[in-house]
Amino acid sequence: MLKTGQQHLESLRDGRRVYIGDELVEDVTTHPAFANAAKSFAMIYDRKRDPENIDVMAYEDEDGELSSSWFLKAKTRDDLRRRRETHRRVAEWTCGLIGRSPDHVASFVTGLLWKPDLFEDNLRGSAAHLEAYYDYMRKNDTFACYTVLPPQGARQPELYQREGLTVPTLRVTAEDKEGVTLNGMKMLGTSAVFSNETWVGNLLPLGEEQAAESVTCAVPLNWAGVTIWTRKPFERFAVSEFDAPFAWKFDETDSMVIFEDVKVPWERVFTHNNAALSRNIYFETPSHAMGNHQSNVRFQEKLKLIIGIARRSAEINNVLQVPAVRDTLGKLAAAEAGLGAMISGQIEDAEEMVPGHFSINRRHMYGALHWCTQNYASICETVRELMGGGPFQMPADISVINNPELKQKFETYWSVPGQSAIERMKFLKMGWDLLGSDFAGRHQQYERFYAGPAFINTLYSFINCPWDEMTGTVDRVLAGYDVPLSGEMRHMAAE
């Protein structure tokens, strides 16, 4: 099934409980904090169905029906290229600003399918349940977010126990022949407000004593006992699209999700009571690599936008001929080209973790992931330097043109050769929304931590590095010579 945008909006009117502070949101598709972003997600579904996109962004599944290409199980490199282009178009339409778009978690789930025994050995029937859930997602074009981290303060449960406090982390508190009961909190439900379901799991290692927390399951976000507590929504405070074009419609939001006596049937439970496995499923399958390949592709589209702002800033400020400015723009261009090459390498050097199935090259993907998380902030700082104080020279908002007298003065004093005051203001407002606003601050933090702490990202590269190849090079060089025999040493003539 290829869901329409309207169908997706209707699916969000499902009785879910979303809180902004103490306000219970009745309809996320019409509330001023979420309505425009909801339409942006709906736009993805509609554009995917357009004639110019459907041949790439949909494929004919085993049942002869069209499904979204982010559910495609790649059997060739061309399948991987198709998936990449699907991710790229979604990112292009959203300027790379929606990190947890519908293709993200879908890629995680698709990657899990390739090693069913991994699940079956832990929980009888779970392999079939996972396959059935994948089919359910594919046939309904389900949009899932994920909540796969414990609350920050609860990662050392012994501290809570020492003070007699309840550990807030989600855990299984009961089970019976029908399923498990969940209680606790998970983070960080990015896009949860606009998703149909949340994939509950664990991306951080758990100790054996945390077996009750090691559940992996899928939960519709409108089920009884589920509540979504969102951070401050930027859309609500955007004056207009002109003044804040990205916050106006691309704030995917981040949320804590609370589960209180939520009953999950066994058909939706995929790991249970196995602390190590609950994390390993993502790394012993292509899951983590497939999901974060989407992140790499998305980042590149966002980087194109940022570099475009840098170039346009240089043009507007009439400094494009300055050698230092060209040097800066050249470095930015080289960085984007390098990232694109790393993404292409993920496909050209694709792996077959399971014979007959192609998956993203993990080493190349983790290298790109590390580069993205480590360089975003400095790239933004570089572009802000090119923008200079321009954003602060603009009036508070575009309402200034509603007053004819003020509008005339604005056009007189703010216009520059080749650019009207309104055009100049429009560009600077856009640049600041992306690089300097509250919305921009959230993206600085998001791009730094969406894949986990920095040491975790470098550990991924450490684990996937072919160290034998590296040290083998050293050994070959060392084996090529020995201690010189007497008389073989060159004696330099004394000066």
PDB file of N, CA and C in Angstrom, residues 90-158:
ATOM      1  N   VAL A  90      13.385  12.128  -0.185  1.00  0.00           N
ATOM      2  CA  VAL A  90      12.705  12.531   1.051  1.00  0.00           C
ATOM      3  C   VAL A  90      13.480  13.657   1.719  1.00  0.00           C
ATOM      4  N   ALA A  91      14.803  13.512   1.789  1.00  0.00           N
ATOM      5  CA  ALA A  91      15.639  14.536   2.425  1.00  0.00           C
ATOM      6  C   ALA A  91      15.626  15.837   1.632  1.00  0.00           C
ATOM      7  N   GLU A  92      15.618  15.737   0.316  1.00  0.00           N
ATOM      8  CA  GLU A  92      15.573  16.942  -0.517  1.00  0.00           C
ATOM      9  C   GLU A  92      14.285  17.721  -0.261  1.00  0.00           C
ATOM     10  N   TRP A  93      13.161  17.009  -0.183  1.00  0.00           N
ATOM     11  CA  TRP A  93      11.872  17.672   0.019  1.00  0.00           C
ATOM     12  C   TRP A  93      11.775  18.335   1.392  1.00  0.00           C
ATOM     13  N   THR A  94      12.527  17.836   2.338  1.00  0.00           N
ATOM     14  CA  THR A  94      12.454  18.363   3.711  1.00  0.00           C
ATOM     15  C   THR A  94      13.742  19.082   4.108  1.00  0.00           C
ATOM     16  N   CYS A  95      14.588  19.387   3.116  1.00  0.00           N
ATOM     17  CA  CYS A  95      15.839  20.130   3.327  1.00  0.00           C
ATOM     18  C   CYS A  95      16.773  19.430   4.313  1.00  0.00           C
ATOM     19  N   GLY A  96      16.638  18.117   4.470  1.00  0.00           N
ATOM     20  CA  GLY A  96      17.488  17.375   5.398  1.00  0.00           C
ATOM     21  C   GLY A  96      17.194  17.670   6.849  1.00  0.00           C
ATOM     22  N   LEU A  97      16.059  18.309   7.135  1.00  0.00           N
ATOM     23  CA  LEU A  97      15.768  18.777   8.492  1.00  0.00           C
ATOM     24  C   LEU A  97      14.880  17.831   9.285  1.00  0.00           C
ATOM     25  N   ILE A  98      14.344  16.814   8.635  1.00  0.00           N
ATOM     26  CA  ILE A  98      13.552  15.816   9.351  1.00  0.00           C
ATOM     27  C   ILE A  98      14.387  14.548   9.430  1.00  0.00           C
ATOM     28  N   GLY A  99      15.033  14.362  10.558  1.00  0.00           N
ATOM     29  CA  GLY A  99      15.951  13.236  10.713  1.00  0.00           C
ATOM     30  C   GLY A  99      15.251  11.902  10.803  1.00  0.00           C
ATOM     31  N   ARG A 100      14.117  11.885  11.492  1.00  0.00           N
ATOM     32  CA  ARG A 100      13.373  10.634  11.671  1.00  0.00           C
ATOM     33  C   ARG A 100      12.142  10.642  10.783  1.00  0.00           C
ATOM     34  N   SER A 101      12.391  10.727   9.488  1.00  0.00           N
ATOM     35  CA  SER A 101      11.329  10.650   8.493  1.00  0.00           C
ATOM     36  C   SER A 101      10.865   9.195   8.377  1.00  0.00           C
ATOM     37  N   PRO A 102       9.774   8.930   7.651  1.00  0.00           N
ATOM     38  CA  PRO A 102       9.224   7.564   7.624  1.00  0.00           C
ATOM     39  C   PRO A 102      10.179   6.491   7.132  1.00  0.00           C
ATOM     40  N   ASP A 103      11.243   6.872   6.418  1.00  0.00           N
ATOM     41  CA  ASP A 103      12.174   5.882   5.876  1.00  0.00           C
ATOM     42  C   ASP A 103      13.245   5.446   6.864  1.00  0.00           C
ATOM     43  N   HIS A 104      13.307   6.072   8.050  1.00  0.00           N
ATOM     44  CA  HIS A 104      14.399   5.768   8.980  1.00  0.00           C
ATOM     45  C   HIS A 104      14.167   4.459   9.736  1.00  0.00           C
ATOM     46  N   VAL A 105      13.177   4.417  10.582  1.00  0.00           N
ATOM     47  CA  VAL A 105      12.937   3.203  11.372  1.00  0.00           C
ATOM     48  C   VAL A 105      12.515   2.047  10.474  1.00  0.00           C
ATOM     49  N   ALA A 106      11.822   2.344   9.380  1.00  0.00           N
ATOM     50  CA  ALA A 106      11.471   1.286   8.429  1.00  0.00           C
ATOM     51  C   ALA A 106      12.718   0.570   7.929  1.00  0.00           C
ATOM     52  N   SER A 107      13.806   1.309   7.746  1.00  0.00           N
ATOM     53  CA  SER A 107      15.064   0.694   7.304  1.00  0.00           C
ATOM     54  C   SER A 107      15.662  -0.176   8.400  1.00  0.00           C
ATOM     55  N   PHE A 108      15.561   0.258   9.648  1.00  0.00           N
ATOM     56  CA  PHE A 108      16.010  -0.561  10.772  1.00  0.00           C
ATOM     57  C   PHE A 108      15.275  -1.895  10.790  1.00  0.00           C
ATOM     58  N   VAL A 109      13.950  -1.835  10.712  1.00  0.00           N
ATOM     59  CA  VAL A 109      13.137  -3.055  10.792  1.00  0.00           C
ATOM     60  C   VAL A 109      13.432  -3.966   9.610  1.00  0.00           C
ATOM     61  N   THR A 110      13.560  -3.393   8.422  1.00  0.00           N
ATOM     62  CA  THR A 110      13.865  -4.199   7.238  1.00  0.00           C
ATOM     63  C   THR A 110      15.194  -4.927   7.407  1.00  0.00           C
ATOM     64  N   GLY A 111      16.183  -4.249   7.949  1.00  0.00           N
ATOM     65  CA  GLY A 111      17.492  -4.868   8.146  1.00  0.00           C
ATOM     66  C   GLY A 111      17.494  -6.001   9.153  1.00  0.00           C
ATOM     67  N   LEU A 112      16.551  -5.985  10.095  1.00  0.00           N
ATOM     68  CA  LEU A 112      16.479  -7.041  11.110  1.00  0.00           C
ATOM     69  C   LEU A 112      16.041  -8.379  10.536  1.00  0.00           C
ATOM     70  N   LEU A 113      15.337  -8.342   9.405  1.00  0.00           N
ATOM     71  CA  LEU A 113      14.697  -9.558   8.889  1.00  0.00           C
ATOM     72  C   LEU A 113      15.676 -10.616   8.422  1.00  0.00           C
ATOM     73  N   TRP A 114      16.908 -10.242   8.173  1.00  0.00           N
ATOM     74  CA  TRP A 114      17.813 -11.133   7.467  1.00  0.00           C
ATOM     75  C   TRP A 114      18.425 -12.212   8.344  1.00  0.00           C
ATOM     76  N   LYS A 115      18.204 -12.134   9.643  1.00  0.00           N
ATOM     77  CA  LYS A 115      18.719 -13.179  10.528  1.00  0.00           C
ATOM     78  C   LYS A 115      17.623 -13.607  11.506  1.00  0.00           C
ATOM     79  N   PRO A 116      16.610 -14.300  11.022  1.00  0.00           N
ATOM     80  CA  PRO A 116      15.482 -14.678  11.887  1.00  0.00           C
ATOM     81  C   PRO A 116      15.879 -15.580  13.048  1.00  0.00           C
ATOM     82  N   ASP A 117      16.904 -16.415  12.852  1.00  0.00           N
ATOM     83  CA  ASP A 117      17.312 -17.324  13.934  1.00  0.00           C
ATOM     84  C   ASP A 117      17.799 -16.564  15.161  1.00  0.00           C
ATOM     85  N   LEU A 118      18.317 -15.377  14.952  1.00  0.00           N
ATOM     86  CA  LEU A 118      18.787 -14.551  16.059  1.00  0.00           C
ATOM     87  C   LEU A 118      17.660 -14.297  17.053  1.00  0.00           C
ATOM     88  N   PHE A 119      16.456 -14.143  16.539  1.00  0.00           N
ATOM     89  CA  PHE A 119      15.290 -13.882  17.382  1.00  0.00           C
ATOM     90  C   PHE A 119      14.684 -15.182  17.897  1.00  0.00           C
ATOM     91  N   GLU A 120      14.567 -16.152  17.012  1.00  0.00           N
ATOM     92  CA  GLU A 120      13.896 -17.402  17.378  1.00  0.00           C
ATOM     93  C   GLU A 120      14.624 -18.128  18.493  1.00  0.00           C
ATOM     94  N   ASP A 121      15.943 -18.029  18.515  1.00  0.00           N
ATOM     95  CA  ASP A 121      16.713 -18.711  19.552  1.00  0.00           C
ATOM     96  C   ASP A 121      16.456 -18.133  20.938  1.00  0.00           C
ATOM     97  N   ASN A 122      15.971 -16.910  20.989  1.00  0.00           N
ATOM     98  CA  ASN A 122      15.688 -16.268  22.278  1.00  0.00           C
ATOM     99  C   ASN A 122      14.232 -16.410  22.688  1.00  0.00           C
ATOM    100  N   LEU A 123      13.326 -16.251  21.735  1.00  0.00           N
ATOM    101  CA  LEU A 123      11.899 -16.220  22.047  1.00  0.00           C
ATOM    102  C   LEU A 123      11.156 -16.957  20.950  1.00  0.00           C
ATOM    103  N   ARG A 124      10.611 -18.106  21.287  1.00  0.00           N
ATOM    104  CA  ARG A 124       9.952 -18.945  20.293  1.00  0.00           C
ATOM    105  C   ARG A 124       8.808 -18.187  19.613  1.00  0.00           C
ATOM    106  N   GLY A 125       8.813 -18.241  18.305  1.00  0.00           N
ATOM    107  CA  GLY A 125       7.775 -17.566  17.536  1.00  0.00           C
ATOM    108  C   GLY A 125       8.119 -16.141  17.155  1.00  0.00           C
ATOM    109  N   SER A 126       9.193 -15.593  17.740  1.00  0.00           N
ATOM    110  CA  SER A 126       9.484 -14.175  17.504  1.00  0.00           C
ATOM    111  C   SER A 126       9.940 -13.900  16.073  1.00  0.00           C
ATOM    112  N   ALA A 127      10.588 -14.866  15.428  1.00  0.00           N
ATOM    113  CA  ALA A 127      11.013 -14.656  14.044  1.00  0.00           C
ATOM    114  C   ALA A 127       9.800 -14.472  13.139  1.00  0.00           C
ATOM    115  N   ALA A 128       8.803 -15.325  13.324  1.00  0.00           N
ATOM    116  CA  ALA A 128       7.573 -15.194  12.536  1.00  0.00           C
ATOM    117  C   ALA A 128       6.839 -13.907  12.881  1.00  0.00           C
ATOM    118  N   HIS A 129       6.884 -13.532  14.152  1.00  0.00           N
ATOM    119  CA  HIS A 129       6.220 -12.293  14.565  1.00  0.00           C
ATOM    120  C   HIS A 129       6.898 -11.073  13.935  1.00  0.00           C
ATOM    121  N   LEU A 130       8.231 -11.107  13.850  1.00  0.00           N
ATOM    122  CA  LEU A 130       8.955  -9.996  13.238  1.00  0.00           C
ATOM    123  C   LEU A 130       8.610  -9.888  11.757  1.00  0.00           C
ATOM    124  N   GLU A 131       8.581 -11.019  11.078  1.00  0.00           N
ATOM    125  CA  GLU A 131       8.222 -11.023   9.658  1.00  0.00           C
ATOM    126  C   GLU A 131       6.802 -10.494   9.467  1.00  0.00           C
ATOM    127  N   ALA A 132       5.900 -10.907  10.358  1.00  0.00           N
ATOM    128  CA  ALA A 132       4.512 -10.447  10.263  1.00  0.00           C
ATOM    129  C   ALA A 132       4.411  -8.948  10.523  1.00  0.00           C
ATOM    130  N   TYR A 133       5.221  -8.455  11.461  1.00  0.00           N
ATOM    131  CA  TYR A 133       5.176  -7.020  11.749  1.00  0.00           C
ATOM    132  C   TYR A 133       5.730  -6.216  10.573  1.00  0.00           C
ATOM    133  N   TYR A 134       6.797  -6.709   9.975  1.00  0.00           N
ATOM    134  CA  TYR A 134       7.329  -6.061   8.774  1.00  0.00           C
ATOM    135  C   TYR A 134       6.261  -6.006   7.684  1.00  0.00           C
ATOM    136  N   ASP A 135       5.563  -7.124   7.473  1.00  0.00           N
ATOM    137  CA  ASP A 135       4.497  -7.154   6.468  1.00  0.00           C
ATOM    138  C   ASP A 135       3.394  -6.156   6.812  1.00  0.00           C
ATOM    139  N   TYR A 136       3.077  -6.065   8.092  1.00  0.00           N
ATOM    140  CA  TYR A 136       2.058  -5.112   8.541  1.00  0.00           C
ATOM    141  C   TYR A 136       2.495  -3.680   8.232  1.00  0.00           C
ATOM    142  N   MET A 137       3.738  -3.356   8.548  1.00  0.00           N
ATOM    143  CA  MET A 137       4.249  -2.012   8.260  1.00  0.00           C
ATOM    144  C   MET A 137       4.221  -1.728   6.762  1.00  0.00           C
ATOM    145  N   ARG A 138       4.691  -2.697   5.991  1.00  0.00           N
ATOM    146  CA  ARG A 138       4.790  -2.500   4.545  1.00  0.00           C
ATOM    147  C   ARG A 138       3.409  -2.344   3.910  1.00  0.00           C
ATOM    148  N   LYS A 139       2.484  -3.195   4.301  1.00  0.00           N
ATOM    149  CA  LYS A 139       1.157  -3.176   3.678  1.00  0.00           C
ATOM    150  C   LYS A 139       0.327  -1.965   4.093  1.00  0.00           C
ATOM    151  N   ASN A 140       0.628  -1.403   5.255  1.00  0.00           N
ATOM    152  CA  ASN A 140      -0.117  -0.236   5.728  1.00  0.00           C
ATOM    153  C   ASN A 140       0.668   1.065   5.595  1.00  0.00           C
ATOM    154  N   ASP A 141       1.887   0.970   5.056  1.00  0.00           N
ATOM    155  CA  ASP A 141       2.762   2.143   4.946  1.00  0.00           C
ATOM    156  C   ASP A 141       2.892   2.831   6.303  1.00  0.00           C
ATOM    157  N   THR A 142       3.101   2.018   7.321  1.00  0.00           N
ATOM    158  CA  THR A 142       3.139   2.506   8.699  1.00  0.00           C
ATOM    159  C   THR A 142       4.375   3.366   8.948  1.00  0.00           C
ATOM    160  N   PHE A 143       4.158   4.457   9.633  1.00  0.00           N
ATOM    161  CA  PHE A 143       5.247   5.349  10.040  1.00  0.00           C
ATOM    162  C   PHE A 143       5.550   5.069  11.508  1.00  0.00           C
ATOM    163  N   ALA A 144       6.753   4.557  11.762  1.00  0.00           N
ATOM    164  CA  ALA A 144       7.174   4.270  13.135  1.00  0.00           C
ATOM    165  C   ALA A 144       8.359   5.156  13.510  1.00  0.00           C
ATOM    166  N   CYS A 145       8.319   5.678  14.720  1.00  0.00           N
ATOM    167  CA  CYS A 145       9.500   6.290  15.324  1.00  0.00           C
ATOM    168  C   CYS A 145      10.155   5.219  16.188  1.00  0.00           C
ATOM    169  N   TYR A 146      11.215   5.546  16.898  1.00  0.00           N
ATOM    170  CA  TYR A 146      11.682   4.591  17.895  1.00  0.00           C
ATOM    171  C   TYR A 146      12.047   5.281  19.196  1.00  0.00           C
ATOM    172  N   THR A 147      11.911   4.504  20.259  1.00  0.00           N
ATOM    173  CA  THR A 147      12.309   4.915  21.605  1.00  0.00           C
ATOM    174  C   THR A 147      13.229   3.808  22.103  1.00  0.00           C
ATOM    175  N   VAL A 148      14.521   4.049  21.987  1.00  0.00           N
ATOM    176  CA  VAL A 148      15.498   2.974  22.197  1.00  0.00           C
ATOM    177  C   VAL A 148      16.565   3.337  23.223  1.00  0.00           C
ATOM    178  N   LEU A 149      16.300   4.380  24.016  1.00  0.00           N
ATOM    179  CA  LEU A 149      17.255   4.798  25.043  1.00  0.00           C
ATOM    180  C   LEU A 149      16.534   4.991  26.373  1.00  0.00           C
ATOM    181  N   PRO A 150      17.214   4.676  27.489  1.00  0.00           N
ATOM    182  CA  PRO A 150      16.639   4.971  28.804  1.00  0.00           C
ATOM    183  C   PRO A 150      16.760   6.459  29.095  1.00  0.00           C
ATOM    184  N   PRO A 151      15.948   6.999  30.007  1.00  0.00           N
ATOM    185  CA  PRO A 151      16.103   8.407  30.383  1.00  0.00           C
ATOM    186  C   PRO A 151      17.524   8.670  30.871  1.00  0.00           C
ATOM    187  N   GLN A 152      18.048   9.841  30.572  1.00  0.00           N
ATOM    188  CA  GLN A 152      19.454  10.138  30.870  1.00  0.00           C
ATOM    189  C   GLN A 152      19.827   9.881  32.329  1.00  0.00           C
ATOM    190  N   GLY A 153      19.012  10.329  33.249  1.00  0.00           N
ATOM    191  CA  GLY A 153      19.377  10.209  34.658  1.00  0.00           C
ATOM    192  C   GLY A 153      19.251   8.816  35.222  1.00  0.00           C
ATOM    193  N   ALA A 154      18.705   7.881  34.413  1.00  0.00           N
ATOM    194  CA  ALA A 154      18.397   6.552  34.939  1.00  0.00           C
ATOM    195  C   ALA A 154      19.339   5.475  34.440  1.00  0.00           C
ATOM    196  N   ARG A 155      20.496   5.859  33.931  1.00  0.00           N
ATOM    197  CA  ARG A 155      21.393   4.868  33.347  1.00  0.00           C
ATOM    198  C   ARG A 155      22.292   4.201  34.378  1.00  0.00           C
ATOM    199  N   GLN A 156      22.164   4.624  35.634  1.00  0.00           N
ATOM    200  CA  GLN A 156      22.822   3.945  36.748  1.00  0.00           C
ATOM    201  C   GLN A 156      21.742   3.633  37.790  1.00  0.00           C
ATOM    202  N   PRO A 157      20.995   2.561  37.578  1.00  0.00           N
ATOM    203  CA  PRO A 157      19.846   2.269  38.446  1.00  0.00           C
ATOM    204  C   PRO A 157      20.211   2.099  39.912  1.00  0.00           C
ATOM    205  N   GLU A 158      21.464   1.718  40.187  1.00  0.00           N
ATOM    206  CA  GLU A 158      21.858   1.514  41.586  1.00  0.00           C
ATOM    207  C   GLU A 158      21.764   2.814  42.392  1.00  0.00           C
TER     208      GLU A 158
END
